[in-house]
Coordinates of N, CA and C in Angstrom, one line a residue:
X937 N -17.1 5.7 -94.8 CA -17.6 6.5 -93.6 C -19.0 5.9 -93.2
X938 N -19.2 5.8 -91.9 CA -20.5 5.3 -91.4 C -21.6 6.2 -91.8
X939 N -22.6 5.7 -92.5 CA -23.7 6.5 -92.9 C -24.5 7.1 -91.8
X940 N -24.4 6.4 -90.6 CA -25.2 6.8 -89.4 C -24.5 7.9 -88.7
X941 N -23.2 8.2 -89.0 CA -22.5 9.3 -88.3 C -23.0 10.6 -88.8
X942 N -23.3 11.6 -87.9 CA -23.7 12.9 -88.3 C -22.7 13.6 -89.1
X943 N -23.1 14.5 -90.0 CA -22.2 15.3 -90.8 C -21.6 16.3 -89.8
X944 N -20.5 17.0 -90.3 CA -19.8 18.0 -89.5 C -20.8 19.1 -89.1
X945 N -21.7 19.5 -90.0 CA -22.6 20.6 -89.7 C -23.6 20.1 -88.7
X946 N -24.1 18.9 -88.8 CA -25.1 18.4 -87.9 C -24.5 18.2 -86.5
X947 N -23.2 17.8 -86.5 CA -22.5 17.6 -85.2 C -22.4 19.0 -84.5
X948 N -22.0 20.0 -85.3 CA -21.8 21.3 -84.7 C -23.1 21.8 -84.1
X949 N -24.3 21.6 -84.8 CA -25.6 22.0 -84.3 C -25.9 21.3 -83.0
X950 N -25.6 20.0 -83.0 CA -25.8 19.2 -81.8 C -25.1 19.7 -80.6
X951 N -23.8 20.1 -80.8 CA -23.0 20.6 -79.7 C -23.5 22.0 -79.3
X952 N -23.9 22.8 -80.3 CA -24.4 24.1 -79.9 C -25.7 24.0 -79.1
X953 N -26.5 23.0 -79.4 CA -27.7 22.8 -78.6 C -27.4 22.5 -77.1
X954 N -26.3 21.8 -76.9 CA -25.9 21.4 -75.5 C -25.4 22.7 -74.8
X955 N -25.0 23.7 -75.5 CA -24.4 24.9 -74.9 C -25.5 25.9 -74.6
X956 N -26.7 25.8 -75.1 CA -27.7 26.7 -74.9 C -28.2 26.7 -73.4
X957 N -28.1 27.8 -72.7 CA -28.5 27.8 -71.3 C -30.0 27.4 -71.2
X958 N -30.3 26.8 -70.0 CA -31.7 26.4 -69.8 C -32.6 27.6 -69.7
X959 N -33.9 27.4 -70.2 CA -34.8 28.5 -70.0 C -35.1 28.8 -68.6
X960 N -35.3 30.1 -68.2 CA -35.6 30.4 -66.8 C -36.9 29.8 -66.4
X961 N -37.0 29.5 -65.1 CA -38.2 28.9 -64.5 C -39.3 30.0 -64.4
X962 N -40.5 29.6 -64.7 CA -41.6 30.5 -64.3 C -41.9 30.4 -62.8
X963 N -42.4 31.5 -62.3 CA -42.7 31.5 -60.8 C -43.8 30.6 -60.5
X964 N -43.9 30.2 -59.2 CA -45.0 29.4 -58.7 C -46.1 30.3 -58.2
X965 N -47.2 30.2 -58.8 CA -48.4 31.0 -58.4 C -49.0 30.5 -57.1
X966 N -48.8 31.3 -56.1 CA -49.4 30.9 -54.8 C -50.8 31.3 -54.6
X967 N -51.4 32.1 -55.5 CA -52.8 32.5 -55.4 C -53.1 33.2 -54.1
X968 N -54.2 32.8 -53.5 CA -54.7 33.4 -52.2 C -53.7 33.0 -51.1
X969 N -53.1 31.9 -51.2 CA -52.1 31.4 -50.2 C -51.0 32.4 -50.0
X970 N -50.7 33.2 -51.1 CA -49.6 34.2 -51.0 C -49.9 35.3 -50.1
X971 N -51.2 35.4 -49.7 CA -51.5 36.5 -48.7 C -51.2 36.1 -47.3
X972 N -50.7 34.9 -47.1 CA -50.4 34.4 -45.7 C -48.9 34.2 -45.5
X973 N -48.4 34.5 -44.3 CA -47.0 34.2 -44.0 C -47.0 32.8 -43.4
X974 N -48.1 32.4 -42.7 CA -48.2 31.0 -42.2 C -49.6 30.5 -42.5
X975 N -49.7 29.4 -43.2 CA -51.0 28.7 -43.5 C -50.8 27.2 -43.3
X976 N -51.8 26.7 -42.5 CA -51.6 25.3 -42.1 C -53.0 24.6 -42.1
X977 N -53.0 23.3 -42.4 CA -54.2 22.6 -42.4 C -54.5 21.9 -41.0
X978 N -53.4 21.8 -40.2 CA -53.6 21.0 -39.0 C -53.3 21.8 -37.7
X979 N -52.9 23.1 -37.8 CA -52.7 23.9 -36.6 C -51.4 24.6 -36.6
X980 N -51.3 25.6 -35.7 CA -50.1 26.4 -35.5 C -49.9 26.4 -34.0
X981 N -48.7 25.9 -33.5 CA -48.4 26.0 -32.1 C -47.2 26.8 -31.9
X982 N -47.1 27.4 -30.7 CA -46.0 28.3 -30.4 C -45.5 28.3 -29.0
X983 N -44.2 28.4 -28.8 CA -43.6 28.6 -27.5 C -43.4 30.1 -27.4
X984 N -44.0 30.8 -26.5 CA -44.0 32.3 -26.4 C -42.5 32.7 -26.1
X985 N -42.1 33.8 -26.7 CA -42.8 34.7 -27.6 C -42.1 34.7 -29.0
X986 N -43.0 34.5 -30.0 CA -42.6 34.6 -31.4 C -43.0 36.0 -31.9
X987 N -42.4 36.4 -33.0 CA -42.7 37.7 -33.7 C -43.1 37.3 -35.1
X988 N -44.3 37.5 -35.5 CA -44.8 37.1 -36.8 C -45.3 38.3 -37.5
X989 N -44.8 38.6 -38.7 CA -45.3 39.7 -39.5 C -46.0 39.2 -40.8
X990 N -47.3 39.3 -40.8 CA -48.1 38.8 -41.9 C -49.3 38.1 -41.4
X991 N -50.2 37.7 -42.3 CA -51.4 37.0 -41.9 C -51.1 35.6 -41.7
X992 N -51.9 34.9 -40.7 CA -51.8 33.5 -40.5 C -53.2 32.9 -40.5
X993 N -53.3 31.6 -40.7 CA -54.5 30.9 -40.6 C -54.4 29.4 -40.7
X994 N -55.5 28.7 -40.3 CA -55.6 27.3 -40.4 C -56.9 26.9 -41.0
X995 N -56.9 25.8 -41.8 CA -58.2 25.3 -42.3 C -57.8 23.9 -42.9
X996 N -58.7 22.9 -42.8 CA -60.0 23.0 -42.2 C -60.1 22.8 -40.7
X997 N -59.0 22.6 -40.0 CA -59.1 22.4 -38.6 C -59.6 23.7 -37.9
X998 N -60.2 23.5 -36.7 CA -60.8 24.5 -36.0 C -59.7 25.5 -35.5
X999 N -60.1 26.8 -35.3 CA -59.2 27.8 -34.8 C -58.6 27.5 -33.5
X1000 N -59.2 26.6 -32.7 CA -58.6 26.2 -31.5 C -57.2 25.6 -31.6
X1001 N -56.9 25.1 -32.8 CA -55.6 24.5 -33.1 C -54.5 25.6 -33.3
X1002 N -54.9 26.8 -33.3 CA -53.9 27.9 -33.3 C -53.5 28.3 -31.9
X1003 N -52.5 27.8 -31.4 CA -52.1 28.0 -30.0 C -51.0 29.1 -30.1
X1004 N -51.5 30.3 -30.2 CA -50.6 31.5 -30.4 C -51.4 32.7 -29.8
X1005 N -50.6 33.7 -29.3 CA -51.3 34.9 -28.7 C -51.3 36.0 -29.7
X1006 N -52.3 36.9 -29.5 CA -52.6 38.0 -30.5 C -51.4 38.9 -30.6
X1007 N -50.7 39.3 -29.5 CA -49.6 40.3 -29.6 C -48.4 39.8 -30.4
X1008 N -48.3 38.5 -30.6 CA -47.2 37.9 -31.4 C -47.4 38.1 -32.9
X1009 N -48.5 38.5 -33.3 CA -48.8 38.6 -34.8 C -49.1 40.0 -35.2
X1010 N -48.3 40.5 -36.1 CA -48.6 41.8 -36.7 C -49.2 41.5 -38.1
X1011 N -50.5 41.4 -38.0 CA -51.3 40.9 -39.2 C -52.6 40.4 -38.6
X1012 N -53.3 39.7 -39.5 CA -54.6 39.1 -39.1 C -54.5 37.6 -38.9
X1013 N -55.2 37.1 -37.9 CA -55.3 35.7 -37.6 C -56.6 35.2 -38.1
X1014 N -56.6 34.4 -39.1 CA -57.9 33.9 -39.7 C -58.2 32.5 -39.2
X1015 N -59.5 32.3 -38.9 CA -60.0 31.0 -38.4 C -61.3 30.6 -39.2
X1016 N -61.5 29.3 -39.2 CA -62.8 28.8 -39.9 C -64.0 29.0 -39.0
X1017 N -63.7 29.2 -37.7 CA -64.8 29.3 -36.7 C -64.4 30.4 -35.6
X1018 N -65.2 30.5 -34.6 CA -65.0 31.5 -33.6 C -64.0 31.1 -32.6
X1019 N -63.5 29.9 -32.7 CA -62.5 29.4 -31.7 C -61.1 30.0 -32.1
X1020 N -60.2 29.8 -31.1 CA -58.8 30.3 -31.3 C -58.5 31.6 -30.6
X1021 N -57.4 32.3 -31.0 CA -57.1 33.5 -30.3 C -58.2 34.5 -30.3
X1022 N -58.3 35.3 -29.2 CA -59.4 36.3 -29.1 C -59.5 37.3 -30.2
X1023 N -58.4 37.5 -30.9 CA -58.4 38.5 -32.0 C -58.7 37.9 -33.4
X1024 N -59.0 36.6 -33.4 CA -59.2 36.0 -34.7 C -60.3 36.6 -35.5
X1025 N -60.2 36.5 -36.8 CA -61.2 36.9 -37.7 C -61.8 35.6 -38.4
X1026 N -63.1 35.4 -38.3 CA -63.6 34.2 -38.9 C -63.9 34.4 -40.4
X1027 N -63.3 33.6 -41.3 CA -63.5 33.7 -42.7 C -63.2 32.3 -43.3
X1028 N -64.1 31.4 -43.2 CA -63.9 30.0 -43.7 C -63.7 30.0 -45.2
X1029 N -64.5 30.9 -45.9 CA -64.4 30.9 -47.4 C -63.0 31.3 -47.9
X1030 N -62.5 32.4 -47.3 CA -61.1 32.8 -47.6 C -60.1 31.7 -47.4
X1031 N -60.2 31.0 -46.2 CA -59.2 30.0 -45.9 C -59.4 28.8 -46.8
X1032 N -60.6 28.4 -47.2 CA -60.8 27.3 -48.1 C -60.1 27.6 -49.4
X1033 N -60.2 28.8 -49.9 CA -59.5 29.2 -51.2 C -58.0 29.2 -51.0
X1034 N -57.6 29.7 -49.9 CA -56.1 29.7 -49.7 C -55.5 28.3 -49.6
X1035 N -56.1 27.4 -48.9 CA -55.6 26.1 -48.8 C -55.6 25.4 -50.1
X1036 N -56.7 25.6 -50.9 CA -56.8 25.0 -52.2 C -55.6 25.5 -53.1
X1037 N -55.4 26.8 -53.1 CA -54.3 27.4 -53.8 C -52.9 26.9 -53.3
X1038 N -52.8 26.7 -52.0 CA -51.5 26.2 -51.5 C -51.3 24.8 -52.0
X1039 N -52.3 24.0 -52.1 CA -52.1 22.6 -52.6 C -51.8 22.6 -54.1
X1040 N -52.4 23.5 -54.8 CA -52.2 23.7 -56.3 C -50.7 24.1 -56.5
X1041 N -50.3 25.0 -55.7 CA -48.9 25.5 -55.8 C -47.9 24.4 -55.5
X1042 N -48.2 23.6 -54.5 CA -47.3 22.5 -54.2 C -47.2 21.5 -55.4
X1043 N -48.3 21.2 -56.0 CA -48.4 20.3 -57.1 C -47.6 20.8 -58.3
X1044 N -47.7 22.2 -58.5 CA -47.0 22.8 -59.6 C -45.5 22.7 -59.4
X1045 N -45.1 23.1 -58.2 CA -43.6 23.1 -57.9 C -43.1 21.6 -57.9
X1046 N -43.8 20.7 -57.4 CA -43.3 19.3 -57.4 C -43.3 18.7 -58.8
X1047 N -44.1 19.2 -59.7 CA -44.3 18.7 -61.0 C -43.4 19.2 -62.1
X1048 N -42.6 20.3 -61.7 CA -41.7 20.8 -62.7 C -40.6 19.8 -63.2
X1049 N -40.4 19.8 -64.5 CA -39.5 18.7 -65.0 C -38.2 19.3 -65.6
X1050 N -37.3 18.4 -65.9 CA -36.0 18.7 -66.5 C -35.2 19.7 -65.6
X1051 N -34.8 19.2 -64.5 CA -34.1 20.0 -63.5 C -32.7 20.4 -64.1
X1052 N -32.3 21.6 -63.7 CA -30.9 22.1 -64.0 C -29.9 21.4 -63.2
X1053 N -30.3 21.0 -62.0 CA -29.4 20.3 -61.0 C -30.1 19.1 -60.4
X1054 N -29.5 18.0 -60.5 CA -30.1 16.7 -60.0 C -29.3 16.2 -58.9
X1055 N -29.8 16.1 -57.7 CA -29.2 15.5 -56.5 C -27.8 16.2 -56.2
X1056 N -27.8 17.5 -56.3 CA -26.7 18.3 -56.0 C -26.1 17.9 -54.6
X1057 N -24.8 17.6 -54.5 CA -24.2 17.3 -53.3 C -24.7 16.0 -52.6
X1058 N -25.4 15.2 -53.4 CA -26.0 14.0 -52.8 C -26.9 14.3 -51.6
X1059 N -27.5 15.5 -51.7 CA -28.4 16.0 -50.7 C -27.8 16.8 -49.6
X1060 N -26.5 17.0 -49.5 CA -25.8 17.8 -48.6 C -25.4 19.1 -49.3
X1061 N -26.1 20.2 -49.1 CA -25.8 21.4 -49.8 C -25.1 22.5 -49.0
X1062 N -24.5 22.1 -47.9 CA -23.8 23.0 -47.1 C -22.6 23.6 -47.9
X1063 N -22.5 25.0 -47.7 CA -21.4 25.7 -48.4 C -21.6 26.0 -49.8
X1064 N -22.8 25.6 -50.4 CA -23.0 25.8 -51.8 C -23.5 27.3 -52.1
X1065 N -23.2 27.7 -53.3 CA -23.8 28.9 -53.8 C -24.8 28.5 -54.9
X1066 N -26.1 28.8 -54.7 CA -27.2 28.2 -55.6 C -27.6 29.3 -56.5
X1067 N -27.4 29.1 -57.8 CA -27.8 30.0 -58.9 C -29.2 29.7 -59.3
X1068 N -29.9 30.6 -60.1 CA -31.3 30.3 -60.4 C -31.5 29.0 -61.2
X1069 N -32.7 28.5 -61.1 CA -33.0 27.3 -61.8 C -33.9 26.3 -61.0
X1070 N -34.0 25.1 -61.5 CA -34.8 24.0 -60.9 C -33.8 23.0 -60.4
X1071 N -34.0 22.7 -59.1 CA -33.1 21.7 -58.4 C -34.0 20.6 -57.9
X1072 N -33.5 19.4 -58.1 CA -34.3 18.2 -57.7 C -33.4 17.2 -56.9
X1073 N -34.0 16.8 -55.7 CA -33.3 15.7 -55.0 C -34.3 14.6 -54.8
X1074 N -33.8 13.4 -55.0 CA -34.7 12.2 -54.8 C -34.6 11.6 -53.4
X1075 N -34.0 12.4 -52.5 CA -33.8 11.9 -51.1 C -34.0 13.2 -50.2
X1076 N -33.5 13.0 -49.0 CA -33.5 14.1 -48.0 C -32.5 15.2 -48.4
X1077 N -32.6 16.4 -47.9 CA -31.6 17.5 -48.1 C -31.3 18.0 -46.7
X1078 N -30.0 18.2 -46.5 CA -29.5 18.7 -45.2 C -28.6 20.0 -45.6
X1079 N -28.7 21.0 -44.6 CA -28.0 22.2 -44.8 C -27.1 22.3 -43.5
X1080 N -26.0 21.7 -43.4 CA -25.2 21.7 -42.2 C -24.3 23.0 -42.0
X1081 N -24.1 23.7 -43.1 CA -23.3 25.0 -43.0 C -24.0 26.0 -43.9
X1082 N -23.5 27.2 -43.8 CA -24.2 28.3 -44.5 C -24.2 28.1 -46.0
X1083 N -25.3 28.6 -46.7 CA -25.4 28.6 -48.1 C -25.8 30.0 -48.6
X1084 N -25.5 30.2 -49.9 CA -25.9 31.5 -50.5 C -26.8 31.2 -51.7
X1085 N -27.8 32.0 -51.8 CA -28.7 32.0 -53.0 C -28.4 33.2 -53.8
X1086 N -27.8 33.1 -55.0 CA -27.2 34.2 -55.7 C -27.9 34.3 -57.1
X1087 N -28.4 35.6 -57.3 CA -29.0 35.8 -58.6 C -29.7 37.2 -58.6
X1088 N -30.4 37.5 -59.7 CA -31.0 38.8 -59.8 C -32.4 38.9 -59.2
X1089 N -32.9 40.1 -59.1 CA -34.2 40.3 -58.4 C -35.4 39.7 -59.1
X1090 N -35.3 39.3 -60.4 CA -36.4 38.6 -61.1 C -36.1 37.2 -61.3
X1091 N -35.0 36.6 -60.8 CA -34.7 35.2 -61.0 C -35.6 34.3 -60.1
X1092 N -35.8 33.1 -60.5 CA -36.6 32.1 -59.8 C -35.8 30.9 -59.5
X1093 N -36.0 30.4 -58.2 CA -35.4 29.2 -57.7 C -36.5 28.3 -57.3
X1094 N -36.5 27.0 -57.7 CA -37.4 26.0 -57.3 C -36.6 24.8 -56.8
X1095 N -36.8 24.4 -55.6 CA -36.1 23.3 -55.0 C -37.1 22.2 -54.7
X1096 N -36.9 21.0 -55.3 CA -37.8 19.9 -55.1 C -37.1 18.9 -54.2
X1097 N -37.7 18.6 -53.1 CA -37.1 17.7 -52.1 C -38.0 16.5 -51.8
X1098 N -37.6 15.3 -52.2 CA -38.4 14.2 -52.0 C -38.5 13.7 -50.6
X1099 N -37.6 14.1 -49.8 CA -37.6 13.6 -48.4 C -37.7 14.8 -47.4
X1100 N -37.0 14.7 -46.3 CA -37.0 15.8 -45.3 C -36.0 16.9 -45.7
X1101 N -36.2 18.1 -45.1 CA -35.3 19.2 -45.3 C -34.9 19.7 -43.9
X1102 N -33.6 19.6 -43.6 CA -33.2 19.9 -42.3 C -32.0 20.8 -42.3
X1103 N -32.1 22.0 -41.6 CA -31.0 22.9 -41.5 C -30.5 22.9 -40.1
X1104 N -29.2 22.9 -39.9 CA -28.6 22.8 -38.6 C -28.7 24.1 -37.8
X1105 N -28.4 24.0 -36.6 CA -28.5 25.2 -35.7 C -27.4 26.2 -36.1
X1106 N -27.8 27.5 -36.0 CA -26.9 28.6 -36.3 C -26.4 28.7 -37.7
X1107 N -27.1 28.0 -38.6 CA -26.8 28.1 -40.0 C -27.6 29.1 -40.7
X1108 N -27.1 29.8 -41.7 CA -27.8 30.9 -42.4 C -27.9 30.7 -43.9
X1109 N -29.1 31.0 -44.4 CA -29.3 31.1 -45.8 C -29.2 32.6 -46.1
X1110 N -28.2 33.0 -47.0 CA -28.0 34.4 -47.4 C -28.3 34.6 -48.8
X1111 N -28.9 35.8 -49.1 CA -29.2 36.2 -50.5 C -28.2 37.1 -51.0
X1112 N -27.8 37.0 -52.3 CA -26.9 37.9 -52.9 C -27.3 38.3 -54.3
X1113 N -26.7 39.4 -54.8 CA -27.0 39.8 -56.2 C -28.3 40.4 -56.4
X1114 N -29.1 40.6 -55.4 CA -30.5 41.1 -55.6 C -31.5 40.0 -55.5
X1115 N -31.1 38.8 -55.3 CA -32.1 37.7 -55.1 C -33.2 38.0 -54.1
X1116 N -34.4 37.6 -54.3 CA -35.5 38.0 -53.4 C -36.2 36.7 -52.9
X1117 N -36.5 36.7 -51.6 CA -37.1 35.5 -51.0 C -38.4 35.2 -51.6
X1118 N -39.1 36.1 -52.1 CA -40.5 35.9 -52.6 C -40.3 35.0 -53.9
X1119 N -39.2 35.0 -54.5 CA -39.0 34.2 -55.8 C -38.3 32.9 -55.5
X1120 N -38.2 32.4 -54.3 CA -37.6 31.2 -53.9 C -38.6 30.2 -53.4
X1121 N -38.7 29.0 -53.9 CA -39.7 28.0 -53.6 C -39.1 26.7 -53.2
X1122 N -39.3 26.3 -51.9 CA -38.8 25.0 -51.4 C -40.0 24.1 -51.3
X1123 N -40.1 23.1 -52.2 CA -41.2 22.1 -52.1 C -40.6 20.9 -51.4
X1124 N -41.1 20.5 -50.3 CA -40.6 19.4 -49.5 C -41.7 18.4 -49.2
X1125 N -41.5 17.1 -49.6 CA -42.5 16.1 -49.3 C -42.4 15.7 -47.8
X1126 N -41.2 15.7 -47.2 CA -41.0 15.3 -45.8 C -41.0 16.5 -44.9
X1127 N -40.8 16.2 -43.6 CA -40.9 17.3 -42.6 C -39.7 18.3 -42.8
X1128 N -40.0 19.5 -42.5 CA -39.0 20.6 -42.6 C -38.6 21.0 -41.2
X1129 N -37.3 21.1 -40.9 CA -36.9 21.4 -39.5 C -35.7 22.4 -39.6
X1130 N -35.8 23.6 -38.9 CA -34.7 24.5 -38.9 C -34.2 24.6 -37.4
X1131 N -32.9 24.4 -37.3 CA -32.3 24.3 -36.0 C -32.3 25.7 -35.3
X1132 N -31.9 25.6 -34.0 CA -31.9 26.8 -33.2 C -31.0 27.9 -33.8
X1133 N -31.6 29.1 -33.7 CA -30.9 30.4 -34.1 C -30.5 30.4 -35.6
X1134 N -31.1 29.4 -36.4 CA -30.8 29.4 -37.8 C -31.6 30.5 -38.5
X1135 N -31.3 30.8 -39.8 CA -32.0 31.8 -40.6 C -32.2 31.2 -42.0
X1136 N -33.5 31.3 -42.4 CA -33.9 30.7 -43.7 C -34.5 31.8 -44.6
X1137 N -34.4 31.6 -45.9 CA -35.0 32.5 -46.9 C -35.8 31.7 -47.9
X1138 N -37.0 32.2 -48.2 CA -37.8 31.6 -49.2 C -39.2 31.0 -48.8
X1139 N -40.0 30.7 -49.7 CA -41.3 30.1 -49.5 C -41.2 28.6 -49.3
X1140 N -41.8 28.1 -48.2 CA -41.8 26.6 -48.0 C -43.2 26.1 -48.4
X1141 N -43.2 25.1 -49.3 CA -44.4 24.4 -49.6 C -44.2 23.0 -49.1
X1142 N -44.8 22.8 -47.9 CA -44.5 21.5 -47.2 C -45.7 20.6 -47.2
X1143 N -45.5 19.3 -47.6 CA -46.5 18.3 -47.5 C -46.7 17.8 -46.1
X1144 N -45.6 17.9 -45.3 CA -45.6 17.5 -43.9 C -45.4 18.7 -43.0
X1145 N -45.0 18.5 -41.8 CA -44.9 19.6 -40.8 C -43.7 20.5 -41.1
X1146 N -43.8 21.7 -40.6 CA -42.7 22.7 -40.7 C -42.4 23.1 -39.2
X1147 N -41.2 22.8 -38.8 CA -40.8 23.0 -37.4 C -39.6 24.0 -37.3
X1148 N -39.8 25.0 -36.5 CA -38.8 26.0 -36.2 C -38.4 25.8 -34.8
X1149 N -37.1 25.5 -34.6 CA -36.6 25.3 -33.2 C -36.2 26.7 -32.6
X1150 N -35.9 26.7 -31.3 CA -35.8 28.0 -30.6 C -34.9 29.0 -31.3
X1151 N -35.5 30.2 -31.5 CA -34.7 31.3 -32.0 C -34.5 31.3 -33.5
X1152 N -35.0 30.3 -34.2 CA -34.8 30.3 -35.7 C -35.7 31.4 -36.3
X1153 N -35.3 31.9 -37.5 CA -36.0 32.9 -38.2 C -36.1 32.6 -39.6
X1154 N -37.2 33.2 -40.3 CA -37.4 32.9 -41.7 C -37.9 34.2 -42.3
X1155 N -37.3 34.6 -43.4 CA -37.9 35.6 -44.3 C -38.5 34.8 -45.5
X1156 N -39.8 34.6 -45.3 CA -40.5 33.8 -46.3 C -41.9 33.4 -45.8
X1157 N -42.5 32.3 -46.5 CA -43.8 31.8 -46.1 C -43.7 30.4 -45.7
X1158 N -44.5 30.0 -44.7 CA -44.6 28.6 -44.4 C -46.0 28.1 -44.7
X1159 N -46.1 27.3 -45.7 CA -47.4 26.9 -46.2 C -47.4 25.3 -46.1
X1160 N -48.1 24.9 -45.0 CA -47.9 23.5 -44.6 C -49.3 22.7 -44.8
X1161 N -49.2 21.5 -45.4 CA -50.4 20.7 -45.5 C -50.6 19.9 -44.2
X1162 N -49.8 20.1 -43.2 CA -50.1 19.6 -41.8 C -49.9 20.7 -40.9
X1163 N -49.0 20.6 -39.9 CA -48.9 21.6 -38.8 C -47.6 22.4 -38.9
X1164 N -47.6 23.6 -38.3 CA -46.4 24.5 -38.1 C -46.2 24.6 -36.6
X1165 N -44.9 24.4 -36.2 CA -44.6 24.6 -34.8 C -43.5 25.7 -34.7
X1166 N -43.7 26.6 -33.7 CA -42.8 27.7 -33.5 C -42.3 27.6 -32.1
X1167 N -41.1 28.1 -31.9 CA -40.5 28.3 -30.5 C -39.7 29.6 -30.5
X1168 N -40.3 30.6 -30.1 CA -39.6 31.9 -30.0 C -38.9 32.3 -31.3
X1169 N -39.7 32.3 -32.3 CA -39.1 32.6 -33.7 C -39.5 33.9 -34.2
X1170 N -38.8 34.3 -35.3 CA -39.1 35.5 -36.0 C -39.5 35.1 -37.4
X1171 N -40.7 35.4 -37.8 CA -41.3 35.0 -39.1 C -41.7 36.2 -39.9
X1172 N -41.2 36.5 -41.1 CA -41.5 37.7 -41.8 C -41.9 37.4 -43.2
X1173 N -43.1 37.9 -43.6 CA -43.5 37.7 -45.0 C -42.7 38.6 -45.9
X1174 N -42.2 38.0 -47.0 CA -41.3 38.7 -47.9 C -42.1 39.7 -48.7
X1175 N -41.5 40.8 -49.1 CA -42.2 41.8 -49.9 C -41.9 41.6 -51.3

């Protein structure tokens, strides 16, 4: 018998280890950034009329880069200076903290290791039902057809996308089983684009721009290290 071959007991233990389910992911701490439904370093532009529920802000760019009207926002519009919408509230200190926490959260989400799912669907996740865990793609991700995020109210999903994240027009992300948008984190290194009349769920931590095309909606947060562009969209901060 080969002395290097594991004994029956050792082999059984090895197989048992493979069957142990992965530990659940810890949530991503958004810090002060979690107080915002839209936070951007480079500006927020809008094609009237969007409906935004939650606070929004930009930093370090001037408030003049928020091209949005006061009636579109049910919440506070924060600026680093007196420029921008007439109803803006100047609070550079708050915004500096929020942007710092946004970048820390991005780094945390991007740095999670040992994914439960690697390159699922080769980047095409249309039609998938996504259970809790850590997902990693080393390329772009496309959502050409409806997807479902299924799990309990305390479960966590973290999606690491090395490239762009693009959802087609009229496509929906649906939650089931009690899953909550506040517990879903999409970390994207490339630009994020949602097609016309599509619906998305979850927090977006974007290193590049986040773009919502005409009539798209999101139940979640858009935390962008560059710009956010809106076109007659509905944006709701998750509870």
